[in-house]
Amino acid sequence: FGGGASPSEPVVSSEPAKPVAKKASGGFSFGGAPKKAAPVADNIPIVGKFRQNRDGSITGIVRNSKNFSNGTEITTSPVGRGAKAGDVVTTSSGSKYRLE
């Protein structure tokens, strides 16, 4: 009743379908382990386990650097405030680092 489409008829919309976000399943996954992003081949050194210091410099463990051995802890020149993982930062001295 009500003059609407019957439950057995498909509803057609002129709007494009929207992607549906998947919800987490309480920490369990049946699709295998999450995949890491493919390594970036741009030769920018990577700084992991980093923190941004009060003066804006970054302290962390570097790898893929021409100037430092992998696993060396470094402190950069200052970079812009609010640096976060995934950013490529340029220090005040002109060096670039990818934060991880």
mmCIF file of N, CA and C in Angstrom:
data_model
loop_
_atom_site.group_PDB
_atom_site.id
_atom_site.type_symbol
_atom_site.label_atom_id
_atom_site.label_comp_id
_atom_site.label_asym_id
_atom_site.label_seq_id
_atom_site.Cartn_x
_atom_site.Cartn_y
_atom_site.Cartn_z
ATOM 1 N N PHE A 1 0.802 -1.183 0.000
ATOM 2 C CA PHE A 1 0.000 0.000 0.000
ATOM 3 C C PHE A 1 0.846 1.249 0.000
ATOM 4 N N GLY A 2 0.209 2.412 -0.148
ATOM 5 C CA GLY A 2 0.946 3.658 -0.158
ATOM 6 C C GLY A 2 1.355 4.091 -1.541
ATOM 7 N N GLY A 3 1.140 3.286 -2.567
ATOM 8 C CA GLY A 3 1.457 3.683 -3.929
ATOM 9 C C GLY A 3 2.936 3.668 -4.261
ATOM 10 N N GLY A 4 3.802 3.204 -3.380
ATOM 11 C CA GLY A 4 5.246 3.169 -3.653
ATOM 12 C C GLY A 4 5.628 1.930 -4.420
ATOM 13 N N ALA A 5 6.914 1.797 -4.697
ATOM 14 C CA ALA A 5 7.410 0.621 -5.401
ATOM 15 C C ALA A 5 7.255 -0.598 -4.504
ATOM 16 N N SER A 6 6.934 -1.715 -5.112
ATOM 17 C CA SER A 6 6.787 -2.932 -4.321
ATOM 18 C C SER A 6 8.165 -3.418 -3.898
ATOM 19 N N PRO A 7 8.272 -4.149 -2.787
ATOM 20 C CA PRO A 7 9.575 -4.584 -2.280
ATOM 21 C C PRO A 7 10.351 -5.435 -3.272
ATOM 22 N N SER A 8 9.703 -6.058 -4.228
ATOM 23 C CA SER A 8 10.431 -6.917 -5.151
ATOM 24 C C SER A 8 11.000 -6.152 -6.342
ATOM 25 N N GLU A 9 10.613 -4.885 -6.523
ATOM 26 C CA GLU A 9 11.124 -4.104 -7.640
ATOM 27 C C GLU A 9 12.365 -3.333 -7.195
ATOM 28 N N PRO A 10 13.416 -3.301 -8.027
ATOM 29 C CA PRO A 10 14.616 -2.546 -7.660
ATOM 30 C C PRO A 10 14.335 -1.048 -7.675
ATOM 31 N N VAL A 11 14.991 -0.326 -6.792
ATOM 32 C CA VAL A 11 14.860 1.124 -6.743
ATOM 33 C C VAL A 11 15.966 1.700 -7.598
ATOM 34 N N VAL A 12 15.619 2.561 -8.536
ATOM 35 C CA VAL A 12 16.588 3.148 -9.446
ATOM 36 C C VAL A 12 16.768 4.610 -9.062
ATOM 37 N N SER A 13 18.025 5.042 -8.972
ATOM 38 C CA SER A 13 18.332 6.417 -8.620
ATOM 39 C C SER A 13 19.166 7.027 -9.725
ATOM 40 N N SER A 14 18.987 8.313 -9.967
ATOM 41 C CA SER A 14 19.794 8.984 -10.979
ATOM 42 C C SER A 14 21.112 9.472 -10.399
ATOM 43 N N GLU A 15 21.300 9.358 -9.079
ATOM 44 C CA GLU A 15 22.542 9.779 -8.458
ATOM 45 C C GLU A 15 23.565 8.653 -8.537
ATOM 46 N N PRO A 16 24.867 9.022 -8.723
ATOM 47 C CA PRO A 16 25.906 7.976 -8.757
ATOM 48 C C PRO A 16 26.037 7.300 -7.395
ATOM 49 N N ALA A 17 26.427 6.056 -7.429
ATOM 50 C CA ALA A 17 26.594 5.295 -6.186
ATOM 51 C C ALA A 17 27.738 5.890 -5.385
ATOM 52 N N LYS A 18 27.556 5.922 -4.065
ATOM 53 C CA LYS A 18 28.602 6.422 -3.187
ATOM 54 C C LYS A 18 29.357 5.238 -2.609
ATOM 55 N N PRO A 19 30.696 5.367 -2.466
ATOM 56 C CA PRO A 19 31.444 4.260 -1.861
ATOM 57 C C PRO A 19 31.029 4.074 -0.400
ATOM 58 N N VAL A 20 31.022 2.862 0.039
ATOM 59 C CA VAL A 20 30.619 2.544 1.398
ATOM 60 C C VAL A 20 31.873 2.289 2.219
ATOM 61 N N ALA A 21 32.013 2.996 3.325
ATOM 62 C CA ALA A 21 33.175 2.802 4.191
ATOM 63 C C ALA A 21 32.990 1.510 4.969
ATOM 64 N N LYS A 22 34.077 0.751 5.070
ATOM 65 C CA LYS A 22 34.026 -0.481 5.843
ATOM 66 C C LYS A 22 34.362 -0.172 7.285
ATOM 67 N N LYS A 23 33.637 -0.771 8.201
ATOM 68 C CA LYS A 23 33.902 -0.572 9.610
ATOM 69 C C LYS A 23 34.892 -1.616 10.092
ATOM 70 N N ALA A 24 35.641 -1.231 11.112
ATOM 71 C CA ALA A 24 36.594 -2.164 11.701
ATOM 72 C C ALA A 24 35.821 -3.308 12.341
ATOM 73 N N SER A 25 36.431 -4.475 12.345
ATOM 74 C CA SER A 25 35.747 -5.653 12.884
ATOM 75 C C SER A 25 36.316 -6.034 14.243
ATOM 76 N N GLY A 26 36.536 -5.048 15.106
ATOM 77 C CA GLY A 26 36.976 -5.337 16.465
ATOM 78 C C GLY A 26 38.383 -5.890 16.544
ATOM 79 N N GLY A 27 39.242 -5.544 15.573
ATOM 80 C CA GLY A 27 40.622 -5.986 15.617
ATOM 81 C C GLY A 27 40.883 -7.294 14.902
ATOM 82 N N PHE A 28 39.835 -7.972 14.456
ATOM 83 C CA PHE A 28 40.015 -9.223 13.743
ATOM 84 C C PHE A 28 39.898 -8.970 12.261
ATOM 85 N N SER A 29 40.726 -9.648 11.490
ATOM 86 C CA SER A 29 40.685 -9.469 10.043
ATOM 87 C C SER A 29 40.754 -10.828 9.377
ATOM 88 N N PHE A 30 39.899 -11.029 8.401
ATOM 89 C CA PHE A 30 39.909 -12.286 7.675
ATOM 90 C C PHE A 30 40.528 -12.127 6.302
ATOM 91 N N GLY A 31 41.006 -10.924 5.978
ATOM 92 C CA GLY A 31 41.556 -10.655 4.658
ATOM 93 C C GLY A 31 43.069 -10.685 4.621
ATOM 94 N N GLY A 32 43.713 -11.203 5.638
ATOM 95 C CA GLY A 32 45.168 -11.231 5.655
ATOM 96 C C GLY A 32 45.717 -10.001 6.356
ATOM 97 N N ALA A 33 47.023 -9.934 6.449
ATOM 98 C CA ALA A 33 47.677 -8.822 7.128
ATOM 99 C C ALA A 33 47.566 -7.557 6.293
ATOM 100 N N PRO A 34 47.487 -6.401 6.952
ATOM 101 C CA PRO A 34 47.443 -5.159 6.188
ATOM 102 C C PRO A 34 48.743 -4.978 5.410
ATOM 103 N N LYS A 35 48.625 -4.399 4.240
ATOM 104 C CA LYS A 35 49.803 -4.233 3.397
ATOM 105 C C LYS A 35 50.429 -2.875 3.656
ATOM 106 N N LYS A 36 51.762 -2.839 3.692
ATOM 107 C CA LYS A 36 52.472 -1.584 3.842
ATOM 108 C C LYS A 36 52.501 -0.890 2.492
ATOM 109 N N ALA A 37 52.610 0.404 2.531
ATOM 110 C CA ALA A 37 52.712 1.167 1.289
ATOM 111 C C ALA A 37 54.007 0.791 0.589
ATOM 112 N N ALA A 38 53.971 0.809 -0.715
ATOM 113 C CA ALA A 38 55.167 0.495 -1.488
ATOM 114 C C ALA A 38 56.240 1.539 -1.194
ATOM 115 N N PRO A 39 57.507 1.124 -1.133
ATOM 116 C CA PRO A 39 58.571 2.080 -0.862
ATOM 117 C C PRO A 39 58.635 3.131 -1.972
ATOM 118 N N VAL A 40 58.940 4.353 -1.569
ATOM 119 C CA VAL A 40 59.038 5.444 -2.525
ATOM 120 C C VAL A 40 60.484 5.500 -3.009
ATOM 121 N N ALA A 41 60.671 5.545 -4.324
ATOM 122 C CA ALA A 41 62.019 5.525 -4.893
ATOM 123 C C ALA A 41 62.438 6.928 -5.311
ATOM 124 N N ASP A 42 62.382 7.889 -4.387
ATOM 125 C CA ASP A 42 62.763 9.255 -4.735
ATOM 126 C C ASP A 42 64.061 9.694 -4.061
ATOM 127 N N ASN A 43 64.720 8.785 -3.361
ATOM 128 C CA ASN A 43 66.007 9.042 -2.709
ATOM 129 C C ASN A 43 65.959 10.115 -1.631
ATOM 130 N N ILE A 44 64.786 10.383 -1.093
ATOM 131 C CA ILE A 44 64.693 11.295 0.051
ATOM 132 C C ILE A 44 64.908 10.463 1.303
ATOM 133 N N PRO A 45 65.856 10.859 2.162
ATOM 134 C CA PRO A 45 66.082 10.103 3.401
ATOM 135 C C PRO A 45 64.810 10.047 4.245
ATOM 136 N N ILE A 46 64.638 8.952 4.972
ATOM 137 C CA ILE A 46 63.462 8.712 5.797
ATOM 138 C C ILE A 46 63.851 8.829 7.265
ATOM 139 N N VAL A 47 63.050 9.563 8.025
ATOM 140 C CA VAL A 47 63.272 9.678 9.470
ATOM 141 C C VAL A 47 62.079 9.031 10.169
ATOM 142 N N GLY A 48 62.355 7.953 10.898
ATOM 143 C CA GLY A 48 61.323 7.234 11.633
ATOM 144 C C GLY A 48 61.467 7.464 13.119
ATOM 145 N N LYS A 49 60.450 7.036 13.875
ATOM 146 C CA LYS A 49 60.440 7.197 15.339
ATOM 147 C C LYS A 49 60.840 8.629 15.705
ATOM 148 N N PHE A 50 60.225 9.580 15.027
ATOM 149 C CA PHE A 50 60.641 10.972 15.187
ATOM 150 C C PHE A 50 59.769 11.723 16.180
ATOM 151 N N ARG A 51 60.297 12.835 16.623
ATOM 152 C CA ARG A 51 59.534 13.798 17.413
ATOM 153 C C ARG A 51 59.967 15.186 16.959
ATOM 154 N N GLN A 52 59.053 16.122 17.048
ATOM 155 C CA GLN A 52 59.405 17.496 16.714
ATOM 156 C C GLN A 52 59.748 18.212 18.001
ATOM 157 N N ASN A 53 60.900 18.813 18.027
ATOM 158 C CA ASN A 53 61.387 19.500 19.222
ATOM 159 C C ASN A 53 60.798 20.909 19.315
ATOM 160 N N ARG A 54 60.951 21.529 20.494
ATOM 161 C CA ARG A 54 60.383 22.858 20.729
ATOM 162 C C ARG A 54 60.880 23.891 19.729
ATOM 163 N N ASP A 55 62.115 23.743 19.260
ATOM 164 C CA ASP A 55 62.665 24.723 18.317
ATOM 165 C C ASP A 55 62.256 24.439 16.872
ATOM 166 N N GLY A 56 61.445 23.380 16.649
ATOM 167 C CA GLY A 56 60.996 23.039 15.301
ATOM 168 C C GLY A 56 61.844 21.988 14.610
ATOM 169 N N SER A 57 62.985 21.640 15.204
ATOM 170 C CA SER A 57 63.832 20.596 14.618
ATOM 171 C C SER A 57 63.161 19.237 14.803
ATOM 172 N N ILE A 58 63.637 18.259 14.062
ATOM 173 C CA ILE A 58 63.118 16.887 14.136
ATOM 174 C C ILE A 58 64.249 15.985 14.627
ATOM 175 N N THR A 59 63.960 15.141 15.608
ATOM 176 C CA THR A 59 64.909 14.128 16.068
ATOM 177 C C THR A 59 64.293 12.770 15.784
ATOM 178 N N GLY A 60 65.084 11.894 15.150
ATOM 179 C CA GLY A 60 64.593 10.555 14.846
ATOM 180 C C GLY A 60 65.691 9.691 14.252
ATOM 181 N N ILE A 61 65.303 8.507 13.819
ATOM 182 C CA ILE A 61 66.232 7.524 13.269
ATOM 183 C C ILE A 61 66.175 7.610 11.741
ATOM 184 N N VAL A 62 67.327 7.835 11.132
ATOM 185 C CA VAL A 62 67.381 8.038 9.682
ATOM 186 C C VAL A 62 67.783 6.762 8.941
ATOM 187 N N ARG A 63 67.252 6.629 7.733
ATOM 188 C CA ARG A 63 67.699 5.578 6.817
ATOM 189 C C ARG A 63 67.599 6.123 5.402
ATOM 190 N N ASN A 64 68.262 5.461 4.469
ATOM 191 C CA ASN A 64 68.264 5.858 3.065
ATOM 192 C C ASN A 64 68.941 7.218 2.863
ATOM 193 N N SER A 65 69.941 7.499 3.688
ATOM 194 C CA SER A 65 70.645 8.774 3.595
ATOM 195 C C SER A 65 72.048 8.576 3.038
ATOM 196 N N LYS A 66 72.492 9.513 2.224
ATOM 197 C CA LYS A 66 73.864 9.476 1.711
ATOM 198 C C LYS A 66 74.851 9.972 2.766
ATOM 199 N N ASN A 67 74.347 10.721 3.755
ATOM 200 C CA ASN A 67 75.230 11.345 4.740
ATOM 201 C C ASN A 67 75.318 10.612 6.072
ATOM 202 N N PHE A 68 74.348 9.709 6.353
ATOM 203 C CA PHE A 68 74.325 9.011 7.631
ATOM 204 C C PHE A 68 74.097 7.527 7.412
ATOM 205 N N SER A 69 74.658 6.701 8.301
ATOM 206 C CA SER A 69 74.408 5.257 8.262
ATOM 207 C C SER A 69 72.979 4.990 8.694
ATOM 208 N N ASN A 70 72.359 3.951 8.113
ATOM 209 C CA ASN A 70 71.014 3.548 8.529
ATOM 210 C C ASN A 70 71.002 3.291 10.028
ATOM 211 N N GLY A 71 69.981 3.775 10.706
ATOM 212 C CA GLY A 71 69.841 3.554 12.139
ATOM 213 C C GLY A 71 70.460 4.636 13.000
ATOM 214 N N THR A 72 71.060 5.654 12.378
ATOM 215 C CA THR A 72 71.675 6.744 13.139
ATOM 216 C C THR A 72 70.597 7.714 13.614
ATOM 217 N N GLU A 73 70.666 8.110 14.883
ATOM 218 C CA GLU A 73 69.749 9.140 15.370
ATOM 219 C C GLU A 73 70.289 10.502 14.955
ATOM 220 N N ILE A 74 69.429 11.308 14.347
ATOM 221 C CA ILE A 74 69.829 12.644 13.914
ATOM 222 C C ILE A 74 68.855 13.675 14.464
ATOM 223 N N THR A 75 69.299 14.913 14.501
ATOM 224 C CA THR A 75 68.436 16.054 14.779
ATOM 225 C C THR A 75 68.637 17.019 13.630
ATOM 226 N N THR A 76 67.537 17.370 12.973
ATOM 227 C CA THR A 76 67.601 18.241 11.800
ATOM 228 C C THR A 76 67.617 19.706 12.219
ATOM 229 N N SER A 77 67.820 20.555 11.247
ATOM 230 C CA SER A 77 67.556 21.980 11.431
ATOM 231 C C SER A 77 66.042 22.132 11.554
ATOM 232 N N PRO A 78 65.568 23.282 12.013
ATOM 233 C CA PRO A 78 64.119 23.465 12.152
ATOM 234 C C PRO A 78 63.348 23.311 10.840
ATOM 235 N N VAL A 79 62.127 22.788 10.975
ATOM 236 C CA VAL A 79 61.167 22.669 9.863
ATOM 237 C C VAL A 79 59.880 23.337 10.335
ATOM 238 N N GLY A 80 58.884 23.433 9.480
ATOM 239 C CA GLY A 80 57.610 24.037 9.866
ATOM 240 C C GLY A 80 56.942 23.275 10.993
ATOM 241 N N ARG A 81 56.202 23.985 11.814
ATOM 242 C CA ARG A 81 55.475 23.367 12.931
ATOM 243 C C ARG A 81 54.405 22.404 12.432
ATOM 244 N N GLY A 82 54.109 21.395 13.241
ATOM 245 C CA GLY A 82 53.029 20.463 12.927
ATOM 246 C C GLY A 82 53.434 19.355 11.975
ATOM 247 N N ALA A 83 54.724 19.064 11.865
ATOM 248 C CA ALA A 83 55.178 17.988 10.989
ATOM 249 C C ALA A 83 54.596 16.668 11.468
ATOM 250 N N LYS A 84 54.126 15.839 10.520
ATOM 251 C CA LYS A 84 53.513 14.561 10.880
ATOM 252 C C LYS A 84 53.980 13.473 9.925
ATOM 253 N N ALA A 85 53.760 12.221 10.330
ATOM 254 C CA ALA A 85 54.156 11.071 9.517
ATOM 255 C C ALA A 85 53.535 11.189 8.128
ATOM 256 N N GLY A 86 54.340 10.899 7.120
ATOM 257 C CA GLY A 86 53.898 10.990 5.733
ATOM 258 C C GLY A 86 54.338 12.276 5.064
ATOM 259 N N ASP A 87 54.693 13.282 5.866
ATOM 260 C CA ASP A 87 55.142 14.555 5.308
ATOM 261 C C ASP A 87 56.561 14.443 4.770
ATOM 262 N N VAL A 88 56.846 15.210 3.726
ATOM 263 C CA VAL A 88 58.224 15.459 3.301
ATOM 264 C C VAL A 88 58.512 16.875 3.749
ATOM 265 N N VAL A 89 59.495 17.017 4.632
ATOM 266 C CA VAL A 89 59.816 18.327 5.190
ATOM 267 C C VAL A 89 61.131 18.818 4.624
ATOM 268 N N THR A 90 61.247 20.132 4.509
ATOM 269 C CA THR A 90 62.504 20.763 4.102
ATOM 270 C C THR A 90 62.981 21.586 5.284
ATOM 271 N N THR A 91 64.209 21.333 5.710
ATOM 272 C CA THR A 91 64.757 22.031 6.870
ATOM 273 C C THR A 91 65.175 23.446 6.478
ATOM 274 N N SER A 92 65.462 24.256 7.488
ATOM 275 C CA SER A 92 65.892 25.628 7.234
ATOM 276 C C SER A 92 67.232 25.664 6.495
ATOM 277 N N SER A 93 67.984 24.554 6.542
ATOM 278 C CA SER A 93 69.253 24.502 5.808
ATOM 279 C C SER A 93 69.091 23.915 4.407
ATOM 280 N N GLY A 94 67.852 23.502 4.047
ATOM 281 C CA GLY A 94 67.583 23.018 2.692
ATOM 282 C C GLY A 94 67.538 21.505 2.521
ATOM 283 N N SER A 95 67.786 20.735 3.575
ATOM 284 C CA SER A 95 67.724 19.280 3.480
ATOM 285 C C SER A 95 66.271 18.817 3.480
ATOM 286 N N LYS A 96 65.997 17.697 2.763
ATOM 287 C CA LYS A 96 64.639 17.131 2.740
ATOM 288 C C LYS A 96 64.645 15.786 3.440
ATOM 289 N N TYR A 97 63.563 15.527 4.156
ATOM 290 C CA TYR A 97 63.375 14.241 4.844
ATOM 291 C C TYR A 97 61.915 13.832 4.735
ATOM 292 N N ARG A 98 61.685 12.520 4.555
ATOM 293 C CA ARG A 98 60.326 11.965 4.590
ATOM 294 C C ARG A 98 60.120 11.438 6.012
ATOM 295 N N LEU A 99 59.050 11.867 6.660
ATOM 296 C CA LEU A 99 58.774 11.446 8.043
ATOM 297 C C LEU A 99 57.910 10.193 8.046
ATOM 298 N N GLU A 100 58.268 9.273 8.907
ATOM 299 C CA GLU A 100 57.557 7.994 8.962
ATOM 300 C C GLU A 100 57.139 7.678 10.377
#
